[in-house]
Amino acid sequence: MTITITAFEQSPDGGKGLARDTRVRWALEEVGQPYEVRLVSFRAMKEPAHLGLHPFGQIPTYEEGDLTLFETGSIIFHLAEHHPGLLPGDANARARAITWMFASLNTVEPPILELVTVKIVEGDKPWSKERLPLVLDRIRHRLNQLSARLGDADWLDGAFSAGDLMMVSVLLRLRPSGILDEFPSLAAYVARGEARPAYQRAFAAQLAINAQPPAG
Ligand code: GTB
C-alpha cells in the first residue's frame, strides 16, 4: 500500500532538515518503506482538504490506505510497530524505547521549542531579552540530565531505536543555537544519528526540495 506523507512546499529552514517531515522520512528509511510526498503551501495547510487530514493545519501527515495519521510521535510509533528495525523484540526493552520516544517529545522538546518562541515568535517583545536566559537555563538543565543518562553509551538504551531517532531529531533543532556544542557527548550522539545511512537518505530527500537557490 502506498505511503504518502506531507511536507512543506518550501521549508523555512532552507533545507537544514529541521522541519518535522525529516524525522518521519528517517523512520521510513530505517524500516525500508518507500513513500511519496505531497508538498503543501502554508495557505493550503489551513484549507479544508488538509484540515481533514490534520486538525491543526500542520505537516507532516501520513496516509496509508484508509489510515490517516498526524503527530510525528504517532506516525513513527505506527511505523515501528508494523516494521522491524525501530523497536526491540524484548517486551521490556520495547517499553523502554517507547518511553524514550515520549521523553523526547514531552520532556526534552518543549524547552527547545520555547527557544524558537522566544527568539522568533516573541523576538520583538520588550521582555523577550529578559526571558531568553531563563529559557536557555531550562534547556541546559535538560541537556545536563540527558547527557548524564547517556554517559558514554552510543544510544539511550542498548541498540538504536525509535527513541533515539526521536531524541536525535529533537536535539537537532538546537543546532543553529550552538548550545549542543556545550555538551560534547550529546553532540557526538546527534552526529551518530546523522551518520546513519537512513538519516542521510532522508536528509537528502528533503534537501532536494528545500535547498535555497544560489543567491544572485
Ligand atoms: N506536534 C506536531 C508533530 O510532531 O507532528 C508538530 C507539527 C508541527 O509543528 N509542524 C510544523 C508546521 O506545520 C512544521 S515542523 N507548522 C506550520 C503551522 O503550524 O502553521 C516545525 C518547524 C517549522 C520550521 C522549522 N524551520 O524552519 O527550521 C523547523 C521546524
PDB file of C-alpha atoms and ligand atoms in Angstrom:
ATOM      1  CA  MET A   1       0.000   0.000   0.000  1.00  0.00           C
ATOM      2  CA  THR A   2       1.405   3.392  -0.938  1.00  0.00           C
ATOM      3  CA  ILE A   3       2.503   5.603   1.936  1.00  0.00           C
ATOM      4  CA  THR A   4       2.113   9.338   1.370  1.00  0.00           C
ATOM      5  CA  ILE A   5       3.372  11.993   3.747  1.00  0.00           C
ATOM      6  CA  THR A   6       3.008  15.756   3.561  1.00  0.00           C
ATOM      7  CA  ALA A   7       5.829  18.267   3.846  1.00  0.00           C
ATOM      8  CA  PHE A   8       6.370  21.997   3.401  1.00  0.00           C
ATOM      9  CA  GLU A   9       6.320  23.139  -0.208  1.00  0.00           C
ATOM     10  CA  GLN A  10       9.340  25.196   0.821  1.00  0.00           C
ATOM     11  CA  SER A  11      10.665  24.733   4.340  1.00  0.00           C
ATOM     12  CA  PRO A  12      11.574  27.996   6.078  1.00  0.00           C
ATOM     13  CA  ASP A  13      14.872  26.389   7.126  1.00  0.00           C
ATOM     14  CA  GLY A  14      16.045  26.240   3.502  1.00  0.00           C
ATOM     15  CA  GLY A  15      16.933  22.544   3.647  1.00  0.00           C
ATOM     16  CA  LYS A  16      18.535  22.163   7.094  1.00  0.00           C
ATOM     17  CA  GLY A  17      16.186  19.247   7.717  1.00  0.00           C
ATOM     18  CA  LEU A  18      14.645  20.789  10.829  1.00  0.00           C
ATOM     19  CA  ALA A  19      11.004  20.555   9.763  1.00  0.00           C
ATOM     20  CA  ARG A  20       9.271  17.529  11.192  1.00  0.00           C
ATOM     21  CA  ASP A  21       8.804  15.635   7.945  1.00  0.00           C
ATOM     22  CA  THR A  22      12.532  14.773   8.205  1.00  0.00           C
ATOM     23  CA  ARG A  23      12.045  12.537  11.248  1.00  0.00           C
ATOM     24  CA  VAL A  24       9.206  10.687   9.505  1.00  0.00           C
ATOM     25  CA  ARG A  25      11.297  10.288   6.343  1.00  0.00           C
ATOM     26  CA  TRP A  26      14.123   8.979   8.555  1.00  0.00           C
ATOM     27  CA  ALA A  27      11.858   6.383  10.184  1.00  0.00           C
ATOM     28  CA  LEU A  28      10.548   5.305   6.769  1.00  0.00           C
ATOM     29  CA  GLU A  29      14.128   4.888   5.554  1.00  0.00           C
ATOM     30  CA  GLU A  30      15.131   2.931   8.679  1.00  0.00           C
ATOM     31  CA  VAL A  31      12.333   0.420   8.101  1.00  0.00           C
ATOM     32  CA  GLY A  32      12.832   0.356   4.333  1.00  0.00           C
ATOM     33  CA  GLN A  33       9.386   1.560   3.324  1.00  0.00           C
ATOM     34  CA  PRO A  34       9.064   3.530   0.080  1.00  0.00           C
ATOM     35  CA  TYR A  35       6.932   6.659   0.323  1.00  0.00           C
ATOM     36  CA  GLU A  36       5.575   9.548  -1.656  1.00  0.00           C
ATOM     37  CA  VAL A  37       5.489  13.159  -0.566  1.00  0.00           C
ATOM     38  CA  ARG A  38       2.745  15.680  -1.181  1.00  0.00           C
ATOM     39  CA  LEU A  39       4.054  19.207  -0.781  1.00  0.00           C
ATOM     40  CA  VAL A  40       1.715  21.766   0.777  1.00  0.00           C
ATOM     41  CA  SER A  41       1.916  25.529   0.986  1.00  0.00           C
ATOM     42  CA  PHE A  42       1.273  27.407   4.245  1.00  0.00           C
ATOM     43  CA  ARG A  43      -2.064  28.520   2.783  1.00  0.00           C
ATOM     44  CA  ALA A  44      -3.105  25.009   1.723  1.00  0.00           C
ATOM     45  CA  MET A  45      -2.319  23.710   5.224  1.00  0.00           C
ATOM     46  CA  LYS A  46      -5.154  25.800   6.637  1.00  0.00           C
ATOM     47  CA  GLU A  47      -7.690  24.821   3.974  1.00  0.00           C
ATOM     48  CA  PRO A  48     -10.401  22.185   4.479  1.00  0.00           C
ATOM     49  CA  ALA A  49      -8.719  19.448   2.420  1.00  0.00           C
ATOM     50  CA  HIS A  50      -5.601  19.461   4.606  1.00  0.00           C
ATOM     51  CA  LEU A  51      -7.525  20.143   7.819  1.00  0.00           C
ATOM     52  CA  GLY A  52      -9.361  16.898   7.096  1.00  0.00           C
ATOM     53  CA  LEU A  53      -6.002  15.138   7.477  1.00  0.00           C
ATOM     54  CA  HIS A  54      -4.547  17.317  10.219  1.00  0.00           C
ATOM     55  CA  PRO A  55      -6.923  19.127  12.577  1.00  0.00           C
ATOM     56  CA  PHE A  56      -4.239  21.690  13.482  1.00  0.00           C
ATOM     57  CA  GLY A  57      -3.311  22.509   9.891  1.00  0.00           C
ATOM     58  CA  GLN A  58       0.301  21.320  10.114  1.00  0.00           C
ATOM     59  CA  ILE A  59       2.732  18.956   8.439  1.00  0.00           C
ATOM     60  CA  PRO A  60       3.605  16.134   8.412  1.00  0.00           C
ATOM     61  CA  THR A  61       0.644  13.846   7.855  1.00  0.00           C
ATOM     62  CA  TYR A  62       0.743  10.165   6.942  1.00  0.00           C
ATOM     63  CA  GLU A  63      -1.650   8.312   4.667  1.00  0.00           C
ATOM     64  CA  GLU A  64      -1.597   4.570   4.055  1.00  0.00           C
ATOM     65  CA  GLY A  65      -4.719   3.061   2.520  1.00  0.00           C
ATOM     66  CA  ASP A  66      -7.646   4.187   4.641  1.00  0.00           C
ATOM     67  CA  LEU A  67      -5.421   5.163   7.576  1.00  0.00           C
ATOM     68  CA  THR A  68      -4.566   8.831   8.115  1.00  0.00           C
ATOM     69  CA  LEU A  69      -2.263   9.909  10.940  1.00  0.00           C
ATOM     70  CA  PHE A  70      -0.819  13.168  12.193  1.00  0.00           C
ATOM     71  CA  GLU A  71       1.710  13.846  15.002  1.00  0.00           C
ATOM     72  CA  THR A  72       5.210  12.584  14.372  1.00  0.00           C
ATOM     73  CA  GLY A  73       5.204  10.547  17.589  1.00  0.00           C
ATOM     74  CA  SER A  74       2.170   8.613  16.457  1.00  0.00           C
ATOM     75  CA  ILE A  75       3.420   8.194  12.889  1.00  0.00           C
ATOM     76  CA  ILE A  76       6.824   6.884  13.952  1.00  0.00           C
ATOM     77  CA  PHE A  77       5.292   4.605  16.580  1.00  0.00           C
ATOM     78  CA  HIS A  78       2.970   3.192  13.903  1.00  0.00           C
ATOM     79  CA  LEU A  79       5.931   2.511  11.596  1.00  0.00           C
ATOM     80  CA  ALA A  80       7.947   0.982  14.435  1.00  0.00           C
ATOM     81  CA  GLU A  81       5.051  -1.269  15.418  1.00  0.00           C
ATOM     82  CA  HIS A  82       4.474  -2.565  11.901  1.00  0.00           C
ATOM     83  CA  HIS A  83       8.014  -2.978  10.568  1.00  0.00           C
ATOM     84  CA  PRO A  84      11.155  -4.404  12.134  1.00  0.00           C
ATOM     85  CA  GLY A  85      14.087  -2.111  12.838  1.00  0.00           C
ATOM     86  CA  LEU A  86      12.944   0.559  15.267  1.00  0.00           C
ATOM     87  CA  LEU A  87      11.764  -1.293  18.383  1.00  0.00           C
ATOM     88  CA  PRO A  88      13.413  -4.204  20.183  1.00  0.00           C
ATOM     89  CA  GLY A  89      11.664  -7.573  20.346  1.00  0.00           C
ATOM     90  CA  ASP A  90      12.042  -7.958  24.114  1.00  0.00           C
ATOM     91  CA  ALA A  91       8.902  -6.548  25.768  1.00  0.00           C
ATOM     92  CA  ASN A  92      10.685  -4.570  28.488  1.00  0.00           C
ATOM     93  CA  ALA A  93      13.298  -3.156  26.108  1.00  0.00           C
ATOM     94  CA  ARG A  94      10.455  -2.190  23.774  1.00  0.00           C
ATOM     95  CA  ALA A  95       8.627  -0.398  26.584  1.00  0.00           C
ATOM     96  CA  ARG A  96      11.820   1.494  27.483  1.00  0.00           C
ATOM     97  CA  ALA A  97      12.378   2.538  23.840  1.00  0.00           C
ATOM     98  CA  ILE A  98       8.803   3.849  23.738  1.00  0.00           C
ATOM     99  CA  THR A  99       9.482   5.689  26.994  1.00  0.00           C
ATOM    100  CA  TRP A 100      12.369   7.487  25.271  1.00  0.00           C
ATOM    101  CA  MET A 101      10.059   8.470  22.432  1.00  0.00           C
ATOM    102  CA  PHE A 102       7.709  10.068  24.946  1.00  0.00           C
ATOM    103  CA  ALA A 103      10.580  11.636  26.867  1.00  0.00           C
ATOM    104  CA  SER A 104      11.886  13.224  23.669  1.00  0.00           C
ATOM    105  CA  LEU A 105       8.538  14.754  22.830  1.00  0.00           C
ATOM    106  CA  ASN A 106       7.195  15.574  26.290  1.00  0.00           C
ATOM    107  CA  THR A 107      10.267  16.415  28.343  1.00  0.00           C
ATOM    108  CA  VAL A 108      13.112  17.440  26.040  1.00  0.00           C
ATOM    109  CA  GLU A 109      11.370  19.069  23.083  1.00  0.00           C
ATOM    110  CA  PRO A 110       9.190  21.598  24.992  1.00  0.00           C
ATOM    111  CA  PRO A 111      12.040  23.772  26.373  1.00  0.00           C
ATOM    112  CA  ILE A 112      13.742  23.587  22.954  1.00  0.00           C
ATOM    113  CA  LEU A 113      10.573  24.859  21.296  1.00  0.00           C
ATOM    114  CA  GLU A 114      10.467  27.683  23.839  1.00  0.00           C
ATOM    115  CA  LEU A 115      13.782  28.872  22.422  1.00  0.00           C
ATOM    116  CA  VAL A 116      12.202  29.178  18.975  1.00  0.00           C
ATOM    117  CA  THR A 117       9.263  31.005  20.531  1.00  0.00           C
ATOM    118  CA  VAL A 118      11.358  33.491  22.493  1.00  0.00           C
ATOM    119  CA  LYS A 119      13.800  34.166  19.651  1.00  0.00           C
ATOM    120  CA  ILE A 120      11.462  34.236  16.671  1.00  0.00           C
ATOM    121  CA  VAL A 121       7.777  34.387  17.596  1.00  0.00           C
ATOM    122  CA  GLU A 122       8.258  36.776  20.536  1.00  0.00           C
ATOM    123  CA  GLY A 123      11.563  38.276  19.407  1.00  0.00           C
ATOM    124  CA  ASP A 124      10.077  41.761  19.059  1.00  0.00           C
ATOM    125  CA  LYS A 125       8.509  41.823  22.544  1.00  0.00           C
ATOM    126  CA  PRO A 126      10.155  44.109  25.105  1.00  0.00           C
ATOM    127  CA  TRP A 127      10.528  41.251  27.612  1.00  0.00           C
ATOM    128  CA  SER A 128      11.991  38.668  25.236  1.00  0.00           C
ATOM    129  CA  LYS A 129      15.614  39.624  26.052  1.00  0.00           C
ATOM    130  CA  GLU A 130      14.922  39.085  29.763  1.00  0.00           C
ATOM    131  CA  ARG A 131      13.186  35.783  29.105  1.00  0.00           C
ATOM    132  CA  LEU A 132      15.910  34.303  26.899  1.00  0.00           C
ATOM    133  CA  PRO A 133      18.367  33.386  29.733  1.00  0.00           C
ATOM    134  CA  LEU A 134      15.582  31.577  31.614  1.00  0.00           C
ATOM    135  CA  VAL A 135      14.746  29.509  28.561  1.00  0.00           C
ATOM    136  CA  LEU A 136      18.430  28.737  27.943  1.00  0.00           C
ATOM    137  CA  ASP A 137      18.827  27.631  31.569  1.00  0.00           C
ATOM    138  CA  ARG A 138      15.915  25.211  31.228  1.00  0.00           C
ATOM    139  CA  ILE A 139      17.400  23.725  28.074  1.00  0.00           C
ATOM    140  CA  ARG A 140      20.852  23.349  29.655  1.00  0.00           C
ATOM    141  CA  HIS A 141      19.290  21.701  32.696  1.00  0.00           C
ATOM    142  CA  ARG A 142      17.569  19.091  30.499  1.00  0.00           C
ATOM    143  CA  LEU A 143      20.694  18.508  28.420  1.00  0.00           C
ATOM    144  CA  ASN A 144      22.778  18.026  31.559  1.00  0.00           C
ATOM    145  CA  GLN A 145      20.330  15.375  32.750  1.00  0.00           C
ATOM    146  CA  LEU A 146      20.217  13.704  29.358  1.00  0.00           C
ATOM    147  CA  SER A 147      23.984  13.609  28.937  1.00  0.00           C
ATOM    148  CA  ALA A 148      24.333  12.183  32.465  1.00  0.00           C
ATOM    149  CA  ARG A 149      21.996   9.345  31.492  1.00  0.00           C
ATOM    150  CA  LEU A 150      23.611   8.721  28.100  1.00  0.00           C
ATOM    151  CA  GLY A 151      27.077   8.559  29.675  1.00  0.00           C
ATOM    152  CA  ASP A 152      29.495   7.065  27.178  1.00  0.00           C
ATOM    153  CA  ALA A 153      26.899   4.818  25.533  1.00  0.00           C
ATOM    154  CA  ASP A 154      26.189   5.078  21.825  1.00  0.00           C
ATOM    155  CA  TRP A 155      22.399   5.050  22.230  1.00  0.00           C
ATOM    156  CA  LEU A 156      19.970   5.664  25.064  1.00  0.00           C
ATOM    157  CA  ASP A 157      19.100   2.047  25.829  1.00  0.00           C
ATOM    158  CA  GLY A 158      21.096  -0.608  24.045  1.00  0.00           C
ATOM    159  CA  ALA A 159      20.658  -0.743  20.273  1.00  0.00           C
ATOM    160  CA  PHE A 160      19.464   2.221  18.204  1.00  0.00           C
ATOM    161  CA  SER A 161      15.663   2.537  18.451  1.00  0.00           C
ATOM    162  CA  ALA A 162      12.758   4.840  17.647  1.00  0.00           C
ATOM    163  CA  GLY A 163      13.576   6.505  20.987  1.00  0.00           C
ATOM    164  CA  ASP A 164      16.982   7.561  19.637  1.00  0.00           C
ATOM    165  CA  LEU A 165      15.514   8.569  16.293  1.00  0.00           C
ATOM    166  CA  MET A 166      13.115  10.891  18.077  1.00  0.00           C
ATOM    167  CA  MET A 167      15.675  12.216  20.586  1.00  0.00           C
ATOM    168  CA  VAL A 168      18.261  12.975  17.895  1.00  0.00           C
ATOM    169  CA  SER A 169      15.568  14.680  15.795  1.00  0.00           C
ATOM    170  CA  VAL A 170      14.533  16.828  18.757  1.00  0.00           C
ATOM    171  CA  LEU A 171      18.136  17.746  19.631  1.00  0.00           C
ATOM    172  CA  LEU A 172      18.915  18.674  16.040  1.00  0.00           C
ATOM    173  CA  ARG A 173      16.571  21.628  16.401  1.00  0.00           C
ATOM    174  CA  LEU A 174      19.217  23.131  18.753  1.00  0.00           C
ATOM    175  CA  ARG A 175      21.967  23.031  16.154  1.00  0.00           C
ATOM    176  CA  PRO A 176      21.540  26.639  14.942  1.00  0.00           C
ATOM    177  CA  SER A 177      21.833  27.913  18.559  1.00  0.00           C
ATOM    178  CA  GLY A 178      25.246  26.294  19.191  1.00  0.00           C
ATOM    179  CA  ILE A 179      24.087  25.006  22.621  1.00  0.00           C
ATOM    180  CA  LEU A 180      24.572  21.401  21.590  1.00  0.00           C
ATOM    181  CA  ASP A 181      28.311  22.017  21.319  1.00  0.00           C
ATOM    182  CA  GLU A 182      28.387  22.730  25.070  1.00  0.00           C
ATOM    183  CA  PHE A 183      27.540  19.041  25.562  1.00  0.00           C
ATOM    184  CA  PRO A 184      30.152  17.057  23.607  1.00  0.00           C
ATOM    185  CA  SER A 185      28.626  13.648  24.366  1.00  0.00           C
ATOM    186  CA  LEU A 186      25.232  14.802  23.094  1.00  0.00           C
ATOM    187  CA  ALA A 187      26.806  16.434  20.046  1.00  0.00           C
ATOM    188  CA  ALA A 188      28.515  13.097  19.310  1.00  0.00           C
ATOM    189  CA  TYR A 189      25.214  11.253  19.896  1.00  0.00           C
ATOM    190  CA  VAL A 190      23.462  13.502  17.377  1.00  0.00           C
ATOM    191  CA  ALA A 191      26.335  13.057  14.922  1.00  0.00           C
ATOM    192  CA  ARG A 192      25.966   9.252  15.254  1.00  0.00           C
ATOM    193  CA  GLY A 193      22.298   9.612  14.353  1.00  0.00           C
ATOM    194  CA  GLU A 194      23.071  11.852  11.394  1.00  0.00           C
ATOM    195  CA  ALA A 195      25.707   9.404  10.158  1.00  0.00           C
ATOM    196  CA  ARG A 196      23.164   6.600   9.770  1.00  0.00           C
ATOM    197  CA  PRO A 197      22.572   5.843   6.084  1.00  0.00           C
ATOM    198  CA  ALA A 198      18.799   6.082   6.622  1.00  0.00           C
ATOM    199  CA  TYR A 199      19.155   9.606   8.032  1.00  0.00           C
ATOM    200  CA  GLN A 200      21.422  10.579   5.151  1.00  0.00           C
ATOM    201  CA  ARG A 201      18.808   9.440   2.631  1.00  0.00           C
ATOM    202  CA  ALA A 202      16.030  11.273   4.483  1.00  0.00           C
ATOM    203  CA  PHE A 203      18.099  14.442   4.719  1.00  0.00           C
ATOM    204  CA  ALA A 204      18.993  14.338   1.020  1.00  0.00           C
ATOM    205  CA  ALA A 205      15.350  13.827   0.054  1.00  0.00           C
ATOM    206  CA  GLN A 206      14.169  16.912   1.961  1.00  0.00           C
ATOM    207  CA  LEU A 207      17.173  18.920   0.761  1.00  0.00           C
ATOM    208  CA  ALA A 208      16.270  18.169  -2.840  1.00  0.00           C
ATOM    209  CA  ILE A 209      13.010  20.031  -2.234  1.00  0.00           C
ATOM    210  CA  ASN A 210      14.053  22.746   0.192  1.00  0.00           C
ATOM    211  CA  ALA A 211      17.569  23.844  -0.806  1.00  0.00           C
ATOM    212  CA  GLN A 212      17.677  27.580  -1.313  1.00  0.00           C
ATOM    213  CA  PRO A 213      18.567  28.535  -4.878  1.00  0.00           C
ATOM    214  CA  PRO A 214      22.007  30.176  -5.029  1.00  0.00           C
ATOM    215  CA  ALA A 215      21.800  33.930  -4.414  1.00  0.00           C
ATOM    216  CA  GLY A 216      22.249  36.354  -7.299  1.00  0.00           C
TER     217      GLY A 216
HETATM  218  N1  GTB B   1       3.470  18.011  17.354  1.00  0.00           N
HETATM  219  C1  GTB B   1       3.436  18.046  15.911  1.00  0.00           C
HETATM  220  C2  GTB B   1       4.208  16.846  15.341  1.00  0.00           C
HETATM  221  O1  GTB B   1       5.144  16.358  15.993  1.00  0.00           O
HETATM  222  O2  GTB B   1       3.854  16.362  14.249  1.00  0.00           O
HETATM  223  C3  GTB B   1       4.007  19.376  15.460  1.00  0.00           C
HETATM  224  C4  GTB B   1       3.882  19.583  13.964  1.00  0.00           C
HETATM  225  C5  GTB B   1       4.481  20.928  13.557  1.00  0.00           C
HETATM  226  O3  GTB B   1       4.881  21.740  14.400  1.00  0.00           O
HETATM  227  N2  GTB B   1       4.520  21.164  12.247  1.00  0.00           N
HETATM  228  C6  GTB B   1       5.060  22.399  11.742  1.00  0.00           C
HETATM  229  C7  GTB B   1       4.001  23.115  10.908  1.00  0.00           C
HETATM  230  O4  GTB B   1       3.269  22.511  10.167  1.00  0.00           O
HETATM  231  C8  GTB B   1       6.237  22.094  10.824  1.00  0.00           C
HETATM  232  S1  GTB B   1       7.568  21.357  11.713  1.00  0.00           S
HETATM  233  N3  GTB B   1       3.952  24.440  11.045  1.00  0.00           N
HETATM  234  C9  GTB B   1       3.057  25.257  10.267  1.00  0.00           C
HETATM  235  C10 GTB B   1       1.950  25.797  11.096  1.00  0.00           C
HETATM  236  O5  GTB B   1       1.785  25.409  12.275  1.00  0.00           O
HETATM  237  O6  GTB B   1       1.220  26.632  10.537  1.00  0.00           O
HETATM  238  C11 GTB B   1       8.103  22.772  12.753  1.00  0.00           C
HETATM  239  C12 GTB B   1       9.231  23.515  12.098  1.00  0.00           C
HETATM  240  C13 GTB B   1       8.966  24.564  11.265  1.00  0.00           C
HETATM  241  C14 GTB B   1      10.037  25.277  10.706  1.00  0.00           C
HETATM  242  C15 GTB B   1      11.325  24.926  11.023  1.00  0.00           C
HETATM  243  N4  GTB B   1      12.418  25.660  10.494  1.00  0.00           N
HETATM  244  O7  GTB B   1      12.223  26.500   9.619  1.00  0.00           O
HETATM  245  O8  GTB B   1      13.548  25.460  10.928  1.00  0.00           O
HETATM  246  C16 GTB B   1      11.571  23.868  11.861  1.00  0.00           C
HETATM  247  C17 GTB B   1      10.508  23.161  12.404  1.00  0.00           C
END
